[in-house]
Amino acid sequence: MGREEIAALIAVLQDLQTKGPSSPAIGVWHIHLDKKRSAFVFDKCENEGYCEERPAVISMTGEVLDAGGPLFG
């Protein structure tokens, strides 16, 4: 990541922190940069592949593209 992406990630994380328990970042194990979508992917998979929830996807501008959520049920 470059300076612009790191600054955007910091801003996104600060905004998510204000959301408290309803934040799509709660329970995240990994954060990835998706350059094609200019978005951060907040992955909730445990043990490198076991997933019960799809990841939250948040643009570099802070727009929630996908809040994530349960895969089952």
mmCIF file of N, CA and C in Angstrom, residues 1-10 60:
data_model
loop_
_atom_site.group_PDB
_atom_site.id
_atom_site.type_symbol
_atom_site.label_atom_id
_atom_site.label_comp_id
_atom_site.label_asym_id
_atom_site.label_seq_id
_atom_site.Cartn_x
_atom_site.Cartn_y
_atom_site.Cartn_z
ATOM 1 N N MET A 1 0.837 -1.181 0.000
ATOM 2 C CA MET A 1 0.000 0.000 0.000
ATOM 3 C C MET A 1 0.880 1.243 0.000
ATOM 4 N N GLY A 2 0.381 2.248 -0.677
ATOM 5 C CA GLY A 2 1.064 3.534 -0.685
ATOM 6 C C GLY A 2 0.496 4.455 0.385
ATOM 7 N N ARG A 3 1.018 5.659 0.425
ATOM 8 C CA ARG A 3 0.585 6.640 1.431
ATOM 9 C C ARG A 3 -0.919 6.937 1.341
ATOM 10 N N GLU A 4 -1.421 7.078 0.120
ATOM 11 C CA GLU A 4 -2.840 7.392 -0.071
ATOM 12 C C GLU A 4 -3.737 6.282 0.497
ATOM 13 N N GLU A 5 -3.378 5.042 0.212
ATOM 14 C CA GLU A 5 -4.175 3.915 0.707
ATOM 15 C C GLU A 5 -4.092 3.791 2.227
ATOM 16 N N ILE A 6 -2.918 4.023 2.789
ATOM 17 C CA ILE A 6 -2.775 3.951 4.245
ATOM 18 C C ILE A 6 -3.589 5.059 4.921
ATOM 19 N N ALA A 7 -3.545 6.268 4.362
ATOM 20 C CA ALA A 7 -4.344 7.367 4.911
ATOM 21 C C ALA A 7 -5.832 7.047 4.829
ATOM 22 N N ALA A 8 -6.256 6.452 3.715
ATOM 23 C CA ALA A 8 -7.666 6.073 3.568
ATOM 24 C C ALA A 8 -8.044 4.993 4.570
ATOM 25 N N LEU A 9 -7.173 4.009 4.784
ATOM 26 C CA LEU A 9 -7.449 2.949 5.754
ATOM 27 C C LEU A 9 -7.585 3.523 7.157
ATOM 28 N N ILE A 10 -6.709 4.439 7.521
ATOM 29 C CA ILE A 10 -6.789 5.071 8.843
ATOM 30 C C ILE A 10 -8.127 5.779 9.002
ATOM 31 N N MET A 60 -12.431 3.111 -0.333
ATOM 32 C CA MET A 60 -11.411 3.985 0.247
ATOM 33 C C MET A 60 -12.001 5.317 0.692
#
